[in-house]
Structure formats: C-alpha cells, structure tokens
Short mmCIF file of C-alpha atoms (C1' of nucleotides) in Angstrom, two decimals:
data_model
loop_
_atom_site.label_atom_id
_atom_site.label_comp_id
_atom_site.label_asym_id
_atom_site.label_seq_id
_atom_site.Cartn_x
_atom_site.Cartn_y
_atom_site.Cartn_z
CA MET A 1 11.85 27.65 -34.77
CA ILE A 2 11.04 24.70 -32.56
CA GLU A 3 9.99 25.42 -28.99
CA CYS A 4 10.82 22.44 -26.83
CA SER A 5 11.48 21.33 -23.28
CA ILE A 6 14.97 20.53 -22.07
CA ALA A 7 13.90 16.91 -21.58
CA ASP A 8 13.10 16.74 -25.33
CA VAL A 9 16.24 18.48 -26.60
CA LYS A 10 17.76 15.11 -27.56
CA LEU A 11 15.16 14.84 -30.35
CA TYR A 12 16.51 17.93 -32.12
CA GLU A 13 20.26 17.44 -32.51
CA GLY A 14 21.73 19.98 -34.95
CA GLN A 15 18.56 22.10 -34.98
CA GLU A 16 17.69 25.49 -33.52
CA VAL A 17 15.38 25.32 -30.52
CA LEU A 18 13.72 27.82 -28.21
CA ILE A 19 13.74 27.06 -24.50
CA LYS A 20 11.76 29.07 -21.98
CA GLY A 21 13.31 28.74 -18.56
CA TRP A 22 15.48 30.18 -15.83
CA LEU A 23 19.20 30.69 -15.26
CA TYR A 24 20.29 28.04 -12.77
CA ASN A 25 24.00 28.78 -12.53
CA LYS A 26 26.71 30.53 -14.51
CA ARG A 27 30.45 30.04 -14.94
CA SER A 28 32.66 32.20 -17.07
CA SER A 29 36.21 32.17 -18.23
CA GLY A 30 36.70 35.57 -19.80
CA LYS A 31 35.86 34.92 -23.41
CA ILE A 32 33.59 31.95 -22.88
CA GLN A 33 30.55 31.63 -20.60
CA PHE A 34 28.63 28.59 -19.51
CA LEU A 35 25.00 29.18 -18.59
CA GLN A 36 23.23 26.33 -16.87
CA ILE A 37 19.54 26.69 -17.49
CA ARG A 38 16.48 24.81 -16.24
CA ASP A 39 12.88 24.72 -17.38
CA GLY A 40 11.24 22.28 -14.98
CA SER A 41 11.77 19.28 -17.25
CA GLY A 42 15.53 19.20 -16.79
CA PHE A 43 18.83 21.05 -16.92
CA ILE A 44 21.13 21.90 -19.82
CA GLN A 45 24.26 23.99 -20.37
CA VAL A 46 24.31 26.86 -22.87
CA VAL A 47 27.72 27.78 -24.28
CA VAL A 48 28.38 31.45 -25.07
CA GLU A 49 31.60 32.15 -26.98
CA LYS A 50 32.72 35.78 -27.33
CA SER A 51 34.04 35.28 -30.85
CA LYS A 52 30.65 34.02 -32.03
CA THR A 53 28.41 36.48 -30.15
CA SER A 54 27.69 40.19 -30.49
CA PRO A 55 29.27 42.36 -27.76
CA GLU A 56 25.82 43.41 -26.52
CA LEU A 57 24.58 39.84 -26.20
CA PHE A 58 27.82 38.66 -24.56
CA ASP A 59 27.60 41.49 -22.04
CA LEU A 60 23.92 40.73 -21.37
CA CYS A 61 24.75 37.10 -20.60
CA ASP A 62 27.52 38.27 -18.27
CA HIS A 63 25.03 40.20 -16.15
CA ILE A 64 22.13 37.82 -15.74
CA ALA A 65 21.55 37.01 -12.09
CA GLN A 66 20.87 33.50 -10.81
CA GLU A 67 17.19 32.46 -11.26
CA SER A 68 16.41 35.21 -13.76
CA SER A 69 13.78 34.08 -16.25
CA ILE A 70 15.12 33.87 -19.81
CA ASN A 71 14.22 32.64 -23.25
CA VAL A 72 17.14 31.01 -25.04
CA ILE A 73 17.52 30.15 -28.70
CA GLY A 74 20.37 27.77 -29.38
CA ARG A 75 21.59 24.98 -31.60
CA VAL A 76 21.53 21.48 -30.07
CA ARG A 77 24.88 19.70 -30.00
CA SER A 78 25.70 16.36 -28.41
CA ASP A 79 28.68 16.55 -26.08
CA LYS A 80 30.22 13.82 -23.96
CA ARG A 81 31.17 16.37 -21.32
CA ALA A 82 27.52 17.19 -20.56
CA PRO A 83 25.76 15.12 -17.88
CA SER A 84 22.65 14.72 -20.06
CA GLY A 85 24.74 14.30 -23.22
CA TYR A 86 23.61 17.54 -24.89
CA GLU A 87 24.49 21.23 -24.88
CA LEU A 88 23.18 24.33 -26.63
CA ASP A 89 25.34 26.78 -28.57
CA LEU A 90 23.81 30.22 -28.01
CA ILE A 91 22.16 31.99 -30.91
CA ASP A 92 20.02 34.51 -29.03
CA LEU A 93 18.76 35.20 -25.54
CA SER A 94 16.11 37.48 -24.14
CA LEU A 95 15.77 38.42 -20.52
CA ILE A 96 12.20 38.13 -19.22
CA HIS A 97 12.95 39.19 -15.66
CA LEU A 98 16.23 40.04 -13.93
CA ALA A 99 16.11 38.32 -10.54
CA ASP A 100 17.09 40.05 -7.28
CA ASP A 101 19.96 38.66 -5.25
CA TYR A 102 19.01 35.00 -4.92
CA PRO A 103 19.24 33.66 -1.38
CA ILE A 104 20.01 30.02 -2.15
CA ALA A 105 23.58 29.49 -3.29
CA LEU A 106 24.45 26.14 -4.83
CA LYS A 107 26.46 25.42 -1.72
CA GLU A 108 25.84 23.90 1.66
CA HIS A 109 22.98 25.34 3.65
CA GLY A 110 21.41 24.52 6.99
CA VAL A 111 18.04 22.83 7.37
CA GLU A 112 16.28 25.82 8.91
CA PHE A 113 17.38 28.15 6.13
CA LEU A 114 16.35 25.73 3.43
CA MET A 115 12.96 25.09 5.06
CA ASP A 116 12.34 28.82 5.40
CA ASN A 117 13.07 29.03 1.68
CA ARG A 118 11.27 25.85 0.64
CA HIS A 119 9.39 27.78 -2.06
CA LEU A 120 12.78 28.43 -3.73
CA TRP A 121 14.59 25.29 -2.57
CA ILE A 122 12.33 23.13 -4.77
CA ARG A 123 13.96 24.76 -7.82
CA THR A 124 17.25 22.96 -7.18
CA GLU A 125 18.24 19.95 -9.26
CA ARG A 126 18.02 17.52 -6.35
CA GLN A 127 14.70 18.71 -4.94
CA SER A 128 13.01 18.91 -8.34
CA ALA A 129 14.24 15.40 -9.19
CA ILE A 130 12.71 14.08 -5.95
CA LEU A 131 9.40 15.73 -6.78
CA ARG A 132 9.43 14.22 -10.27
CA ILE A 133 10.01 10.79 -8.70
CA ARG A 134 7.14 11.46 -6.25
CA HIS A 135 4.94 12.14 -9.26
CA GLU A 136 6.04 8.88 -10.88
CA ILE A 137 5.21 6.94 -7.69
CA ILE A 138 1.69 8.39 -7.49
CA LYS A 139 1.13 8.05 -11.23
CA SER A 140 2.28 4.43 -11.38
CA ALA A 141 0.29 3.45 -8.29
CA MET A 142 -2.89 4.87 -9.80
CA GLU A 143 -2.02 3.29 -13.13
CA TYR A 144 -1.71 -0.15 -11.53
CA LEU A 145 -5.02 0.18 -9.69
CA ASN A 146 -6.85 1.68 -12.67
CA ASN A 147 -5.62 -1.19 -14.86
CA HIS A 148 -6.92 -3.75 -12.37
CA GLY A 149 -10.51 -2.57 -12.16
CA PHE A 150 -10.27 -0.21 -9.21
CA ILE A 151 -12.46 2.87 -9.01
CA LYS A 152 -11.04 6.03 -7.44
CA ALA A 153 -13.63 6.92 -4.80
CA ASP A 154 -12.21 9.61 -2.56
CA ALA A 155 -13.11 10.07 1.07
CA PRO A 156 -14.08 13.35 2.72
CA ILE A 157 -11.35 15.37 4.41
CA ILE A 158 -13.74 16.92 6.91
CA THR A 159 -15.13 14.20 9.13
CA PRO A 160 -17.43 14.10 12.15
CA ALA A 161 -15.20 12.12 14.48
CA THR A 162 -12.19 9.97 14.95
CA CYS A 163 -11.90 6.97 12.70
CA GLU A 164 -9.38 5.01 14.72
CA GLY A 165 -10.04 6.43 18.15
CA THR A 166 -6.50 6.94 19.25
CA THR A 167 -4.53 9.66 17.54
CA ASP A 168 -4.99 13.38 18.10
CA LEU A 169 -7.15 15.25 15.62
CA PHE A 170 -7.25 18.78 14.25
CA GLU A 171 -10.57 20.27 15.27
CA ILE A 172 -12.37 22.77 13.02
CA ASP A 173 -15.49 24.87 13.46
CA TYR A 174 -18.13 23.44 11.14
CA PHE A 175 -20.89 26.10 11.31
CA GLY A 176 -20.95 25.96 15.07
CA GLU A 177 -20.34 22.24 15.39
CA SER A 178 -17.06 20.41 15.91
CA ALA A 179 -15.60 18.59 12.96
CA TYR A 180 -12.16 17.15 12.36
CA LEU A 181 -9.58 16.83 9.61
CA SER A 182 -9.46 13.24 8.46
CA GLN A 183 -6.69 10.96 9.67
CA THR A 184 -7.65 8.19 7.24
CA GLY A 185 -10.18 7.61 4.49
CA GLN A 186 -10.52 3.94 5.32
CA LEU A 187 -14.00 3.70 6.79
CA TYR A 188 -15.39 5.58 3.80
CA ALA A 189 -13.36 3.39 1.45
CA GLU A 190 -15.05 0.35 3.03
CA ALA A 191 -18.46 1.84 2.26
CA SER A 192 -17.38 2.63 -1.30
CA ALA A 193 -16.03 -0.91 -1.76
CA MET A 194 -19.46 -2.30 -0.90
CA ALA A 195 -20.85 -0.11 -3.69
CA LEU A 196 -18.10 -0.43 -6.31
CA GLY A 197 -16.19 -3.62 -5.45
CA LYS A 198 -12.60 -2.45 -5.79
CA VAL A 199 -11.85 1.13 -4.81
CA TYR A 200 -9.08 3.39 -3.68
CA THR A 201 -8.85 6.79 -2.05
CA LEU A 202 -5.92 9.15 -2.39
CA GLY A 203 -5.70 12.19 -0.23
CA PRO A 204 -4.10 13.99 2.65
CA ALA A 205 -4.28 12.65 6.19
CA PHE A 206 -3.82 14.81 9.26
CA ARG A 207 -2.41 13.79 12.62
CA ALA A 208 -2.09 16.37 15.36
CA GLU A 209 0.58 14.38 17.15
CA LYS A 210 3.73 16.05 18.32
CA SER A 211 5.93 13.75 16.30
CA LYS A 212 9.32 15.19 15.59
CA THR A 213 11.30 12.62 13.66
CA ARG A 214 12.61 12.12 10.15
CA ARG A 215 9.68 9.77 9.40
CA HIS A 216 6.72 11.94 10.38
CA LEU A 217 4.69 14.71 8.80
CA ILE A 218 1.64 16.38 10.32
CA GLU A 219 -0.04 16.34 6.91
CA PHE A 220 0.82 13.40 4.67
CA TRP A 221 -0.71 11.68 1.64
CA MET A 222 -2.12 8.21 1.78
CA LEU A 223 -3.28 5.80 -0.90
CA GLU A 224 -5.91 3.46 0.49
CA PRO A 225 -7.19 0.58 -1.64
CA GLU A 226 -10.14 -1.40 -0.28
CA VAL A 227 -11.55 -4.56 -1.88
CA ALA A 228 -14.78 -6.46 -1.26
CA TYR A 229 -14.46 -10.25 -0.99
CA LEU A 230 -10.65 -9.95 -0.54
CA ASP A 231 -9.11 -11.93 2.30
CA HIS A 232 -5.87 -11.39 4.27
CA GLU A 233 -3.74 -13.50 1.90
CA GLY A 234 -5.12 -11.69 -1.16
CA ASN A 235 -4.45 -8.39 0.56
CA LEU A 236 -0.76 -9.25 0.98
CA LYS A 237 -0.51 -10.24 -2.69
CA LEU A 238 -2.11 -6.96 -3.79
CA GLN A 239 0.37 -4.96 -1.70
CA GLU A 240 3.30 -6.90 -3.15
CA GLU A 241 2.12 -6.37 -6.70
CA LEU A 242 1.43 -2.67 -6.23
CA VAL A 243 4.74 -1.87 -4.56
CA SER A 244 6.77 -3.89 -7.09
CA TYR A 245 4.97 -2.11 -9.93
CA ILE A 246 5.78 1.29 -8.41
CA VAL A 247 9.48 0.45 -8.05
CA GLU A 248 9.65 -0.94 -11.60
CA SER A 249 8.04 2.19 -13.02
CA VAL A 250 10.44 4.53 -11.24
CA LEU A 251 13.42 2.48 -12.42
CA LYS A 252 12.08 2.52 -15.98
CA ASN A 253 10.90 6.12 -16.29
CA ARG A 254 13.02 8.17 -13.87
CA GLU A 255 16.53 6.90 -14.47
CA LEU A 256 17.96 10.41 -14.91
CA GLU A 257 16.39 11.64 -11.70
CA LEU A 258 17.60 8.62 -9.70
CA LYS A 259 21.08 9.26 -11.05
CA SER A 260 20.99 12.96 -10.24
CA ILE A 261 20.12 12.26 -6.58
CA ASN A 262 22.82 9.52 -6.41
CA ARG A 263 20.40 6.73 -5.55
CA ASP A 264 21.99 3.27 -5.40
CA ILE A 265 19.84 1.75 -8.14
CA SER A 266 21.05 -1.81 -7.50
CA LYS A 267 19.16 -1.79 -4.17
CA LEU A 268 15.90 -0.99 -6.00
CA GLU A 269 16.55 -3.60 -8.65
CA GLU A 270 16.41 -6.28 -5.94
CA ILE A 271 12.80 -5.37 -5.11
CA ASN A 272 10.64 -8.07 -6.66
CA LYS A 273 7.89 -10.49 -5.67
CA PRO A 274 7.50 -12.31 -3.38
CA PHE A 275 8.40 -10.06 -0.45
CA GLU A 276 9.67 -11.45 2.86
CA ARG A 277 7.13 -12.53 5.50
CA MET A 278 7.32 -12.96 9.26
CA SER A 279 4.61 -13.47 11.85
CA TYR A 280 4.47 -11.28 14.92
CA ASP A 281 5.17 -14.44 17.02
CA ASP A 282 8.40 -15.11 15.13
CA ALA A 283 9.37 -11.44 15.20
CA VAL A 284 9.16 -11.42 19.00
CA LYS A 285 11.38 -14.53 19.20
CA ILE A 286 13.97 -13.04 16.87
CA LEU A 287 14.00 -9.76 18.78
CA GLN A 288 14.41 -11.58 22.10
CA GLN A 289 17.31 -13.59 20.66
CA ASN A 290 18.92 -10.27 19.75
CA ASN A 291 18.68 -8.78 23.22
CA PHE A 292 15.62 -6.59 22.75
CA ASP A 293 13.67 -6.16 25.97
CA ILE A 294 10.30 -7.23 24.58
CA GLN A 295 7.52 -9.64 25.59
CA TRP A 296 4.74 -11.20 23.55
CA GLY A 297 1.97 -8.61 23.53
CA ASP A 298 4.21 -5.55 23.34
CA ASP A 299 3.91 -3.36 20.28
CA PHE A 300 7.08 -2.71 18.30
CA GLY A 301 8.81 0.68 18.33
CA SER A 302 10.90 1.94 15.48
CA PRO A 303 14.18 0.42 16.76
CA GLU A 304 12.50 -3.00 16.65
CA GLU A 305 10.99 -2.43 13.23
CA THR A 306 14.28 -1.17 11.85
CA PHE A 307 16.13 -4.22 13.18
CA LEU A 308 13.62 -6.63 11.60
CA ALA A 309 13.60 -4.82 8.24
CA ASN A 310 17.39 -4.76 8.11
CA LEU A 311 17.48 -8.56 8.14
CA TYR A 312 16.40 -8.48 4.48
CA LYS A 313 17.05 -6.69 1.21
CA LYS A 314 13.39 -6.84 0.19
CA PRO A 315 10.36 -5.33 1.95
CA LEU A 316 9.15 -7.39 4.93
CA PHE A 317 5.57 -8.18 5.92
CA VAL A 318 5.11 -8.53 9.67
CA THR A 319 1.72 -10.19 10.12
CA GLU A 320 -0.85 -11.07 12.78
CA TYR A 321 -0.17 -8.70 15.64
CA PRO A 322 -1.93 -9.07 19.01
CA LYS A 323 -5.45 -7.70 18.86
CA HIS A 324 -4.88 -5.00 21.49
CA CYS A 325 -1.97 -3.44 19.53
CA LYS A 326 -4.17 -2.67 16.55
CA ALA A 327 -7.32 -0.79 15.51
CA PHE A 328 -10.79 -2.03 16.51
CA TYR A 329 -11.90 -2.93 12.97
CA MET A 330 -9.30 -5.62 12.27
CA GLN A 331 -10.53 -9.20 11.82
CA PRO A 332 -9.31 -11.67 14.46
CA ASN A 333 -7.75 -14.86 13.19
CA PRO A 334 -10.60 -17.42 13.54
CA GLU A 335 -8.16 -20.08 14.73
CA ARG A 336 -6.39 -17.75 17.17
CA PRO A 337 -8.61 -14.89 18.33
CA ASP A 338 -5.78 -13.19 20.24
CA VAL A 339 -4.19 -12.02 16.99
CA VAL A 340 -5.67 -10.13 14.01
CA LEU A 341 -5.31 -10.65 10.26
CA CYS A 342 -3.17 -7.60 9.70
CA ASP A 343 0.17 -6.66 8.19
CA ASP A 344 2.75 -3.93 8.38
CA LEU A 345 5.00 -3.69 5.34
CA LEU A 346 8.48 -2.55 6.36
CA ALA A 347 10.70 -1.05 3.67
CA PRO A 348 14.35 -2.08 3.58
CA GLU A 349 17.39 0.13 4.33
CA GLY A 350 15.90 1.34 7.60
CA TYR A 351 12.91 3.16 6.09
CA GLY A 352 10.36 1.42 8.27
CA GLU A 353 6.63 1.04 7.86
CA ILE A 354 5.23 2.18 4.52
CA ILE A 355 1.97 0.19 4.63
CA GLY A 356 -0.47 -0.85 7.31
CA GLY A 357 -3.23 -3.18 6.20
CA SER A 358 -5.76 -5.74 7.40
CA GLN A 359 -8.78 -7.84 6.73
CA ARG A 360 -11.74 -5.98 8.30
CA ILE A 361 -14.33 -7.35 10.68
CA HIS A 362 -17.45 -8.11 8.60
CA ASP A 363 -19.60 -9.61 11.38
CA PHE A 364 -21.99 -7.09 12.96
CA ASP A 365 -21.97 -8.52 16.49
CA LEU A 366 -18.20 -8.86 16.61
CA LEU A 367 -17.70 -5.29 15.40
CA VAL A 368 -20.11 -3.96 18.07
CA LYS A 369 -18.22 -5.97 20.69
CA ARG A 370 -14.89 -4.51 19.58
CA LEU A 371 -16.26 -0.94 19.62
CA GLU A 372 -17.46 -1.52 23.17
CA GLU A 373 -14.12 -2.95 24.24
CA GLU A 374 -12.36 0.14 22.94
CA ASN A 375 -14.94 2.47 24.54
CA LEU A 376 -15.73 4.11 21.22
CA PRO A 377 -18.94 6.12 20.77
CA MET A 378 -21.44 3.82 19.04
CA ASP A 379 -23.64 6.58 17.55
CA ILE A 380 -20.81 7.96 15.44
CA TYR A 381 -20.24 4.56 13.86
CA LYS A 382 -23.91 3.94 13.08
CA TRP A 383 -23.45 4.29 9.34
CA TYR A 384 -20.28 2.16 9.47
CA LEU A 385 -22.17 -0.59 11.30
CA ASP A 386 -24.87 -0.41 8.57
CA LEU A 387 -22.30 -1.89 6.18
CA ARG A 388 -22.48 -5.09 8.33
CA LYS A 389 -26.28 -5.13 8.27
CA TYR A 390 -26.87 -4.90 4.55
CA GLY A 391 -25.02 -7.60 2.64
CA THR A 392 -21.80 -7.74 4.58
CA VAL A 393 -18.83 -9.59 3.05
CA PRO A 394 -15.26 -10.29 4.08
CA HIS A 395 -13.10 -7.44 2.79
CA SER A 396 -9.58 -6.08 3.13
CA GLY A 397 -7.51 -3.04 2.41
CA PHE A 398 -4.47 -1.06 3.35
CA GLY A 399 -2.94 2.40 3.49
CA LEU A 400 0.27 3.22 1.65
CA GLY A 401 2.11 6.28 2.96
CA ILE A 402 3.20 8.25 -0.12
CA GLU A 403 5.95 10.27 1.56
CA ARG A 404 7.60 7.30 3.28
CA THR A 405 7.53 5.45 -0.02
CA VAL A 406 9.19 8.43 -1.74
CA ALA A 407 11.81 8.64 1.02
CA TRP A 408 12.65 4.94 0.62
CA ILE A 409 12.72 4.86 -3.18
CA CYS A 410 14.79 8.06 -3.33
CA GLY A 411 17.03 6.98 -0.43
CA LEU A 412 16.45 10.24 1.49
CA ASP A 413 17.58 11.06 5.02
CA HIS A 414 14.41 12.93 5.88
CA ILE A 415 10.74 12.89 4.91
CA ARG A 416 10.64 16.70 4.65
CA GLU A 417 12.11 16.49 1.13
CA THR A 418 9.40 14.15 -0.21
CA ILE A 419 6.55 16.65 -0.55
CA PRO A 420 6.60 20.16 -2.06
CA PHE A 421 5.51 21.94 1.12
CA PRO A 422 5.87 19.75 4.22
CA ARG A 423 3.76 20.43 7.28
CA MET A 424 5.79 19.56 10.33
CA LEU A 425 5.63 20.12 14.06
CA TYR A 426 5.77 23.90 14.61
CA ARG A 427 6.21 24.66 10.91
CA VAL A 428 3.35 25.77 8.66
CA THR A 429 5.22 28.19 6.36
CA PRO A 430 5.92 28.63 3.56
"C1'" U B 1 5.32 15.92 26.50
"C1'" C B 2 10.32 13.89 27.64
"C1'" C B 3 15.74 13.25 26.41
"C1'" U B 4 19.74 15.49 23.72
"C1'" C B 5 22.57 19.07 20.66
"C1'" A B 6 22.93 23.90 18.68
"C1'" G B 7 22.11 29.50 17.84
"C1'" U B 8 28.45 34.53 15.58
"C1'" A B 9 28.17 38.53 8.36
"C1'" G B 10 22.79 37.03 3.38
"C1'" C B 11 24.69 31.48 3.75
"C1'" U B 12 28.30 27.56 5.94
"C1'" C B 13 31.50 27.85 9.89
"C1'" A B 14 36.27 29.57 13.05
"C1'" A B 15 37.71 32.55 17.38
"C1'" U B 16 42.34 29.22 25.29
"C1'" G B 17 37.68 34.45 29.69
"C1'" G B 18 41.80 39.40 26.84
"C1'" U B 19 41.66 43.98 19.51
"C1'" G B 20 35.17 39.25 16.35
"C1'" G B 21 37.87 36.13 11.39
"C1'" A B 22 37.66 32.80 6.82
"C1'" G B 23 35.13 30.53 2.68
"C1'" C B 24 30.78 31.02 -0.34
"C1'" G B 25 27.12 34.63 -2.16
"C1'" A B 26 26.85 40.16 -3.83
"C1'" C B 27 29.72 44.08 -6.37
"C1'" C B 28 34.48 45.44 -9.35
"C1'" G B 29 38.58 43.32 -12.19
"C1'" G B 30 41.35 38.84 -14.66
"C1'" C B 31 41.07 34.18 -17.40
"C1'" U B 32 38.29 30.50 -24.42
"C1'" G B 33 35.73 24.06 -21.70
"C1'" U B 34 33.77 25.42 -16.80
"C1'" U B 35 30.93 21.24 -13.86
"C1'" A B 36 29.18 23.75 -6.15
"C1'" A B 37 35.04 26.52 -11.69
"C1'" C B 38 39.41 29.30 -10.44
"C1'" C B 39 42.63 34.01 -9.17
"C1'" G B 40 42.86 39.35 -7.13
"C1'" G B 41 40.08 43.34 -4.76
"C1'" U B 42 35.61 46.01 -2.20
"C1'" A B 43 31.42 46.23 0.91
"C1'" G B 44 29.12 43.47 4.71
"C1'" G B 45 28.42 42.44 12.59
"C1'" U B 46 23.11 44.90 18.45
"C1'" U B 47 27.63 37.25 18.52
"C1'" G B 48 19.00 34.72 19.46
"C1'" C B 49 16.66 37.67 23.98
"C1'" A B 50 16.91 39.15 29.35
"C1'" G B 51 19.59 38.96 33.65
"C1'" G B 52 24.07 37.41 36.53
"C1'" U B 53 29.54 36.28 37.71
"C1'" U B 54 34.17 38.95 36.36
"C1'" C B 55 38.92 44.29 35.96
"C1'" G B 56 37.12 42.18 31.29
"C1'" A B 57 31.97 37.56 28.46
"C1'" G B 58 30.72 35.30 21.59
"C1'" C B 59 32.96 31.93 25.39
"C1'" C B 60 31.13 30.77 32.40
"C1'" C B 61 25.99 30.64 35.29
"C1'" U B 62 20.27 31.19 35.35
"C1'" G B 63 15.76 31.85 32.72
"C1'" C B 64 13.33 32.40 28.12
"C1'" C B 65 12.92 32.07 22.62
"C1'" U B 66 14.08 29.55 18.03
"C1'" G B 67 15.86 25.39 15.45
"C1'" G B 68 18.18 20.23 14.70
"C1'" G B 69 18.26 14.89 16.18
"C1'" G B 70 15.76 11.04 18.98
"C1'" A B 71 11.61 8.59 22.10
"C1'" G B 72 6.34 7.68 22.36
"C1'" C B 73 2.38 7.39 18.30
"C1'" C B 74 1.96 6.00 13.57
"C1'" A B 75 1.90 5.96 7.10
#
RNA sequence: UCCUCAGUAGCUCAAUGGUGGAGCGACCGGCUGUUAACCGGUAGGUUGCAGGUUCGAGCCCUGCCUGGGGAGCCA
C-alpha cells in the first residue's frame, strides 16, 4: 500500500493508494456517489459505485458529513472529466472523525461571515490555493536572495521607538518601560548590511493606523533587502530582478493554483525586465494633463498612483520624489537636493505600491541635519548615527510588501485573502 | 477621524406602512457520471439594540451598536 498526497497521485496510475484527508463535498445519484476529498496538497474525486461496494461501506459513504476526516484507499485512474486529470475508484474508507454540521457551504457567503470563520474558510479550494501561492512568493524571493549572496539577518519586532517618525505605533509594556511593535526592520537591516554586506529581513510590520481599505492590513509581512555599496540605480535593478523572479516562479510552480483561482495568466506572462520608469517630475506633468488637481511638491494619493500604474502592463517605478514627501533617511540627489534617490514600485492592474525603496543617507552631518529638520529625537538614533561614524558607505535597500504582492499576483479584490489570519481595523479574531 | 452603504431563518437574499417568504445548508425520501448536481418532503424567526410617529412599523423618524466600501497614511 502506497500512502501518498493528492498532489502526487499522478505518479501512481493504476495502483492502490492511501490518502489521509477530509471530505470536501459529496454528490450522489442513488447508486453512485462522488466524494470530493482534500488533503492540503490538492483535491481529488473518489467514485463509489454501489455494485462494486459492500452495502455497509456504501451506506457509510452516504452518511459522512462535510469536512469529516477520512482515510481513503482507492485505485488511481486517469479521467478526462476530472479537473486534475485523475480520480480514485474506492476500495476502502475509514472514518476518523464525523464532523458536526459544517457552517461554510460551498455557496455564496458574505464577508463578515467568512471572516468570522476564517479558521475554516482557509480550507476551501480558492483560499488554500492563494495560501500556496503566497508560500511560493516567499520561497522564491528568499531563494533569489540566498542565491545572490544575501544573508537573512532579521530585525527585532520589539523596538524602542519609531523608525520613520510618522505612523502610529502599537505600544507595549516592556517591564515598566514603553516599547513598540516594529513598523519596519530597515534601520536594523542597515546595521546588518554594514556587518554582512548583503542582507535581508523578513517579518511582520505593525501600523496602528485606522486604515480601512482593500490594500491595508494592521499587521503585514515585509521583505527588506539592504545592500552596502549599492546605489540608487543598482537598487532599481535588484528590485526588477527579484520581482521578475518571483513572478516566473509562481508561473512555473503554481500553475494549478493559478488556474483554480481563475487568474488571467497572460497578464503575468508580460511581467519581465526592464520595468517601466517615470520620474516624479514627469508623473506630475502627466497627472496635470489628465485633470488631476496636483502641484509639484504634493504627495500622490492612491487615485493618482492607480492612474499612473494603469498606463502600463508592467510594474512602474516612480522615482525621485520631493524630499519632504519621504522619510528622513533618504539620500538627496546631489545634483538636485530638493528630490531624493527613492522609488515606489507600482504593480499593474490597479494594485498600487508593492515596494518602497531608496538610497540611504551615508553622510553623518547630513543625516543629523535631516533628523533635526524632522524634529526627531536624536538620542534614540544614536546607534543608527554610529553607522555613519565607523566606515560609512553609500547603501540602498527597499521593502517589499508580501500581502500586496500576493494580491497582485493572484488578482484578488482584497488583501484580507492574502494571509492566513489577517489583522484588520477592529478585527483581531479568529 | 471623515464620507458612504447595509443589518430579516445557520448562510445568501425577497417582502407598496396592512397575515414575514424563497433558494442553499441540515434531516427524510428518489435518481449509476455528478462538477456550487438535480427532484419531492420536514424542521427552522425576539426582522441588530433602544426610543418615537401611526389604528397598524421589517419598512418612516432619532440615537446607539455591528459590518462593508472609500479618503487620509502607507507596503
């Protein structure tokens, strides 16, 4: 007897296999039953014919409730009618646990109901496919970086103060002192890059902002590469390479999942290097020509970003924003000190910003001046300023938002489906 | 925080100010190729909460609660 996963069933045509899984759905037609089962790796249909089954076994199959756990022994048969190309003819089945009335029907449900039942919703074909694609995105991103000499050097989640100075933080009691949940690992990644050269951090980021849109989570995951001796231009190239590699890997390794969520694959196949580029100056001109009420110096909102991104089929870099729109640590353009060497990477199809990156200020005096201009507390950044006192070098990095990348690659309407248990405004359960 | 929409059966939704219904799910029965199967039957309700208007309120008014979508902020 071969025990195998549903994903591997294709390797055992004509043979008997044991699958340990759950009953996903059931249809019956009197003397024939169709059990759809799942095991986490995929879905397959088990055919139960009355004429080929004992009365006890046939009756057992007829009474298994949705999401009951079962072990199925069956013979693998290829069948053109099956979505995955294979079916199992039942030989034996044992019931591990008979499920109670299952709340989630394979029908339409409302958002609130599904979110209340997120712990069960993730069992559905669509949600589990999205989570497998999320895994592929994280795996391939790490694979790319690992293969290019990067060291994974994670940043702390509990931090003493704000890194960027603006956004709201979650405060925690750290043995009587105030500490905060990290909103970015970047400053620590910069320190690690000075030790290890090329590094990345991967971890959750927390923003206590009352954002209530389809693009925002309170807790989201961010991949933040940081590279010593890398300039702005090199930073853009690294982002292009990484994102193209991720898209290629998903297309190559998650074809079934993309199909099962009805993703238009042709749109992903157009994603290749080089990506589109546009300076902030040009972006303002284009927006003004298209009747946006915007002046040089204004930051873009999402309607502006969406308009710009929709001009192209590939991701778009918008570069060199005005200094005052961006964080204190970004390096001004030496030839034009009113703008900084930064980029936002906007995903196509209206998915908006998936990366924010920049070359960092490496000059001690300039960094101090910027901290003063932003009225940030100097003592908290003492260790960060040390990096500019002991062998400072030009360096660059960026943050890739995992969930927004998943939403774009999967073509989802809402970011809440991109992570197993989303944390959103006013929702912390399940 | 602001703008906007919504709350009726376990779920998705109907119901002109005048006797609260249907589909799905559950349960019972029928059907040998179903793909969210189909057909027949049974059970299932404090219409989010509190007031008000009215002969009469699921429906109109006020307040509150909960949720959806959007803005700002950003990944």
